[in-house]
Amino acid sequence: MAVLNSFMTWIFKSRLGQIENFKQNPISVQETIFKELIEAGKNTEFGIAHGFADIRSYADYASKVPIRNYDKFKPFIDKAMEGSDNVIWNREIEWFAKSSGTTSTRSKYIPVTNESLEECHYKGGKDMVALYMANYPDSRLFAGKTLTIGGTLENNPLNPLGTARAGDISAVIMENLPFWAYFVRTPSKETALMGEWEAKIEKMARETMDEDVTCMAGVPTWTIVLLQKVLELKNAKNILEVWPNLEIFFHGAVAFGPYRSLFKELIPSEKMRYMETYNASEGFFGIQDQKDSDELLLLLDYGIFYEFISMEEWESENPEVIPLAQVEVDKNYALVITTNGGLWRYKIGDTVRFTSTSPYRFRISGRTKHFINAFGEEVIVENAEKAIQFAAEQTNATIANFTAAPVYFDGSGSKGAHEWIIEFQKRPSDPKKFDQLLDQHLREINSDYDAKRHKGLALVEPIIHHAPHGIFENWMRKRGKLGGQHKVPRLSNSREYLDEILGLLQKSEPSDLV
């Protein structure tokens, strides 16, 4: 395995020069990507309808192609799923990534082309390893196995007898991995792609617990469930007793901060490393490239052309849309993408905040729909995660999951509030102090929230429910959202999710309550 480790390290590091090129020349690289995408799309149905043949500049493109969200882009995707070729891309689309739905549909299906697999998702995986190896040249990553949790696959719901298939993006990626990848990963593909999640976790744990796992990659929530099952089966106190050579966890999909303390308990080693990635169904957008910072490097030569809408303009009828060259540091932007997956000026729904423009680095700040602004407080997911992490650290608690929504004025003169449901893996040493610290820290990092909380002017103290472990998993199971890419909505102006979970909470046995 030592020879394999040296060889694989050399292969992956060969990409570093290309990464340095787009860091040094971001705008010219984006211009090249833009021209390649327009050329690829000009003879598609979408390209012909929108006059791609006459596009000579970004300004032409912006004037000819409207910004669309999923619901407005869905007719084009549906036509491709039904079996029509050359609709949004210049060849047949064989895969569709299934992710959480919108208000009008239970699930979204995002096109995944051969180009987006090879030049985006797989390139992201290679660059992730290349950057890790550059930061940690002593790594023995390939001396053991990489543990990955895949999603599930299904037939194309709009054309079940056709060749195209659908599934979580992790499952689509895993199904198409090159043959050599299976020599360095665990568990077997058949187990990783199982559909029934409880049986899948059990089998994954049994297949992996006797391997020499040096690396893990996946969503923190489901990785925790798997690690706990491994500990149970091995009767071990921590994961290092099972996998002593484990050195890195590549994580994404949800913010890692609230889970950090739990991972430290499961993997009690100062040498354990954590590296964040931003790989969505729509594309691979960012990788943490520095050892001492959790900022993500924006990936610019992946067949994705980026545009941005300032969140200050998000609600306006005709918001200003800007290219990468015009973004500013410390402003929240909604992400708009044009991709080699056949998405054209598509609003992905995520928001980012740039921390640097030389090179372009950013943090994920939330979702365009996942925030609370019922009273002008403008609380975004990033605020909530920082506040809850601070309160947990100060009270020696470990968070499993959480959600929050507003309590609206009822006309009786009552004030508004935020209502939270927080599931703990480890209970706070002082529950009342935890609640106070969460509110206090949120006021410190968000001046709008603080102004509304001042003397209870518009918002009174938050209502915080400490929930029994497993409540969110039960809720997701009831909604048919267990496993895969599905995530709990952290914040919402609607009380739909919170009220559903409250209903389950009220049915819990008193002895289960924190």
Coordinates of C-alpha atoms in Angstrom, one line a residue, residues 188-439:
S188 CA -19.0 -2.3 -1.6
K189 CA -21.0 -0.4 -4.2
E190 CA -24.0 -2.7 -3.7
T191 CA -24.1 -1.9 0.0
A192 CA -23.4 1.8 -0.4
L193 CA -26.3 2.2 -2.8
M194 CA -28.9 0.2 -0.8
G195 CA -32.3 1.9 -0.5
E196 CA -33.5 1.0 3.0
W197 CA -31.4 3.3 5.2
E198 CA -31.6 1.5 8.6
A199 CA -30.6 -1.8 7.0
K200 CA -28.0 0.0 5.0
I201 CA -26.3 1.6 8.0
E202 CA -26.2 -1.8 9.7
K203 CA -24.6 -3.5 6.7
M204 CA -22.2 -0.6 6.0
A205 CA -21.0 -0.8 9.6
R206 CA -20.4 -4.5 9.4
E207 CA -18.5 -4.3 6.1
T208 CA -16.3 -1.4 7.1
M209 CA -15.5 -2.0 10.8
D210 CA -12.6 -4.4 10.1
E211 CA -11.1 -2.4 7.3
D212 CA -8.2 0.0 7.7
V213 CA -10.1 3.2 7.1
T214 CA -7.9 6.3 6.7
C215 CA -10.5 8.7 5.2
M216 CA -14.2 9.4 5.4
A217 CA -16.3 11.5 3.1
G218 CA -20.0 12.4 3.4
V219 CA -22.7 14.3 5.2
P220 CA -22.0 14.8 8.9
T221 CA -25.4 13.7 10.1
W222 CA -25.4 10.3 8.4
T223 CA -21.7 9.8 9.1
I224 CA -22.4 10.2 12.8
V225 CA -25.1 7.5 12.7
L226 CA -22.7 5.1 10.9
L227 CA -19.9 5.8 13.4
Q228 CA -22.2 5.2 16.3
K229 CA -23.3 1.9 14.8
V230 CA -19.6 0.8 14.3
L231 CA -18.9 1.6 17.9
E232 CA -21.9 -0.4 19.0
L233 CA -20.9 -3.5 17.0
K234 CA -17.2 -3.3 18.0
N235 CA -18.0 -2.5 21.6
A236 CA -15.4 0.4 21.3
K237 CA -15.2 3.6 23.2
N238 CA -14.1 5.7 20.2
I239 CA -13.5 5.3 16.5
L240 CA -9.7 5.4 16.9
E241 CA -9.9 2.0 18.6
V242 CA -11.5 0.7 15.4
W243 CA -9.7 2.7 12.8
P244 CA -6.4 3.9 14.3
N245 CA -5.1 5.4 11.0
L246 CA -8.1 7.6 10.3
E247 CA -6.8 11.0 9.5
I248 CA -9.4 13.1 7.5
F249 CA -13.1 13.6 7.1
F250 CA -14.2 15.4 3.9
H251 CA -17.6 16.8 4.7
G252 CA -20.3 18.9 3.1
A253 CA -24.1 19.5 2.6
V254 CA -24.6 21.0 6.1
A255 CA -22.5 23.4 8.2
F256 CA -20.0 21.5 10.3
G257 CA -19.8 23.8 13.3
P258 CA -22.7 22.4 15.3
Y259 CA -21.3 18.8 14.9
R260 CA -17.6 19.6 15.6
S261 CA -17.8 18.8 19.3
L262 CA -19.5 15.4 18.7
F263 CA -16.9 14.4 16.1
K264 CA -14.2 15.3 18.7
E265 CA -15.9 12.9 21.1
L266 CA -16.2 10.1 18.5
I267 CA -12.6 10.7 17.2
P268 CA -10.6 12.1 20.2
S269 CA -7.4 13.0 18.4
E270 CA -5.8 16.4 17.8
K271 CA -4.3 14.9 14.6
M272 CA -7.7 14.3 13.1
R273 CA -8.3 16.7 10.2
Y274 CA -11.6 18.1 8.7
M275 CA -12.0 19.6 5.3
E276 CA -15.2 21.2 4.0
T277 CA -16.5 20.9 0.4
Y278 CA -19.5 22.4 -1.4
N279 CA -20.7 19.7 -3.8
A280 CA -24.4 20.1 -4.7
S281 CA -26.6 18.3 -7.2
E282 CA -26.1 21.2 -9.5
G283 CA -22.3 21.2 -9.4
F284 CA -19.1 21.2 -7.3
F285 CA -18.6 24.8 -6.3
G286 CA -16.0 25.1 -3.5
I287 CA -13.3 23.4 -1.5
Q288 CA -11.5 24.4 1.7
D289 CA -8.0 24.9 0.5
Q290 CA -6.2 26.3 3.6
K291 CA -5.2 24.5 6.8
D292 CA -6.0 27.4 9.1
S293 CA -9.2 28.8 7.5
D294 CA -12.7 27.4 6.9
E295 CA -13.1 29.6 3.8
L296 CA -13.9 27.8 0.5
L297 CA -12.0 28.4 -2.7
L298 CA -14.5 29.1 -5.6
L299 CA -13.8 26.5 -8.3
L300 CA -13.6 28.4 -11.6
D301 CA -12.7 25.9 -14.4
Y302 CA -15.4 23.3 -13.7
G303 CA -17.7 24.1 -16.6
I304 CA -19.7 26.5 -14.4
F305 CA -20.3 30.2 -15.2
Y306 CA -21.2 32.2 -12.1
E307 CA -23.6 35.2 -11.6
F308 CA -24.8 36.7 -8.4
I309 CA -27.8 38.6 -7.0
S310 CA -27.3 40.7 -3.9
M311 CA -29.7 39.6 -1.1
E312 CA -30.5 43.3 -0.7
E313 CA -32.1 43.1 -4.2
W314 CA -33.5 39.6 -3.9
E315 CA -37.1 40.6 -3.3
S316 CA -37.2 43.3 -6.0
E317 CA -39.1 42.7 -9.2
N318 CA -36.0 43.2 -11.4
P319 CA -32.9 42.5 -9.3
E320 CA -29.5 43.4 -10.6
V321 CA -27.5 40.4 -11.6
I322 CA -23.7 40.7 -11.7
P323 CA -20.8 38.5 -12.9
L324 CA -18.0 37.4 -10.7
A325 CA -15.8 40.4 -11.4
Q326 CA -18.3 42.7 -9.7
V327 CA -18.8 40.9 -6.4
E328 CA -17.8 42.6 -3.1
V329 CA -16.5 41.1 0.1
D330 CA -18.8 40.7 3.1
K331 CA -22.1 40.9 1.1
N332 CA -24.6 38.1 0.9
Y333 CA -25.3 36.9 -2.7
A334 CA -27.8 34.5 -4.1
L335 CA -26.0 32.1 -6.5
V336 CA -27.0 31.9 -10.2
I337 CA -25.3 29.3 -12.4
T338 CA -24.9 28.3 -16.0
T339 CA -23.4 24.8 -16.2
N340 CA -22.2 22.0 -18.4
G341 CA -25.1 20.0 -16.9
G342 CA -27.6 22.0 -19.0
L343 CA -28.7 24.6 -16.5
W344 CA -28.9 28.1 -17.9
R345 CA -29.0 31.2 -15.6
Y346 CA -30.4 28.9 -12.9
K347 CA -31.1 30.2 -9.3
I348 CA -29.8 27.4 -7.2
G349 CA -31.2 28.7 -3.9
D350 CA -28.0 29.0 -1.9
T351 CA -26.4 32.2 -0.6
V352 CA -22.7 32.9 -0.3
R353 CA -20.6 35.6 1.3
F354 CA -17.2 36.4 -0.2
T355 CA -14.3 36.7 2.2
S356 CA -11.7 37.4 -0.5
T357 CA -11.6 38.3 -4.2
S358 CA -7.9 37.5 -4.7
P359 CA -8.3 34.6 -4.9
Y360 CA -12.1 34.2 -4.7
R361 CA -12.9 32.6 -1.4
F362 CA -16.3 32.5 0.3
R363 CA -18.5 31.0 3.0
I364 CA -21.9 29.5 2.5
S365 CA -24.3 31.8 4.3
G366 CA -27.6 30.0 3.9
R367 CA -30.5 29.5 1.5
T368 CA -32.6 32.1 -0.1
K369 CA -35.7 30.5 1.5
H370 CA -34.0 29.3 4.7
F371 CA -33.9 32.5 6.8
I372 CA -36.2 34.2 9.3
N373 CA -37.2 37.8 8.4
A374 CA -40.7 38.0 9.9
F375 CA -40.1 41.2 11.8
G376 CA -37.1 42.7 9.9
E377 CA -34.6 40.8 11.9
E378 CA -32.9 39.1 8.8
V379 CA -31.5 36.1 10.6
I380 CA -29.7 33.8 8.2
V381 CA -28.6 30.2 8.7
E382 CA -25.0 31.3 9.2
N383 CA -26.1 33.5 12.2
A384 CA -28.1 30.7 13.7
E385 CA -25.3 28.1 13.4
K386 CA -22.8 30.4 15.0
A387 CA -25.1 31.2 17.9
I388 CA -26.1 27.6 18.6
Q389 CA -22.4 26.5 18.4
F390 CA -21.4 29.2 20.8
A391 CA -24.1 28.2 23.3
A392 CA -23.2 24.5 23.0
E393 CA -19.5 25.1 23.6
Q394 CA -20.2 27.2 26.7
T395 CA -22.4 24.6 28.2
N396 CA -20.5 21.5 27.2
A397 CA -23.4 20.4 24.9
T398 CA -23.4 18.5 21.6
I399 CA -26.0 19.4 19.0
A400 CA -27.6 16.7 16.8
N401 CA -30.0 18.9 14.8
F402 CA -32.2 22.0 15.0
T403 CA -34.8 24.1 13.3
A404 CA -36.4 27.5 14.0
A405 CA -39.4 29.6 12.8
P406 CA -41.2 32.7 13.9
V407 CA -44.1 33.1 16.4
Y408 CA -46.2 35.7 14.7
F409 CA -48.3 38.4 16.3
D410 CA -51.8 37.1 17.0
G411 CA -53.7 40.4 17.2
S412 CA -54.1 40.2 21.0
G413 CA -51.2 42.6 21.6
S414 CA -48.6 39.8 22.1
K415 CA -45.1 40.3 20.8
G416 CA -43.4 38.1 18.2
A417 CA -40.7 35.6 19.0
H418 CA -38.5 32.9 17.5
E419 CA -39.3 29.3 18.3
W420 CA -36.6 26.7 18.2
I421 CA -36.5 22.9 18.4
I422 CA -33.0 21.6 19.3
E423 CA -32.1 18.0 19.5
F424 CA -29.0 17.3 21.6
Q425 CA -26.6 14.4 21.4
K426 CA -25.3 15.5 24.7
R427 CA -27.5 17.7 27.0
P428 CA -26.2 21.1 28.1
S429 CA -24.8 21.3 31.6
D430 CA -27.2 24.2 32.3
P431 CA -30.2 24.3 29.9
K432 CA -31.4 27.8 30.9
K433 CA -27.9 29.1 30.4
F434 CA -27.8 27.5 27.0
D435 CA -31.0 29.3 26.0
Q436 CA -29.7 32.6 27.3
L437 CA -26.4 32.3 25.5
L438 CA -28.0 31.4 22.2
D439 CA -30.2 34.5 22.3

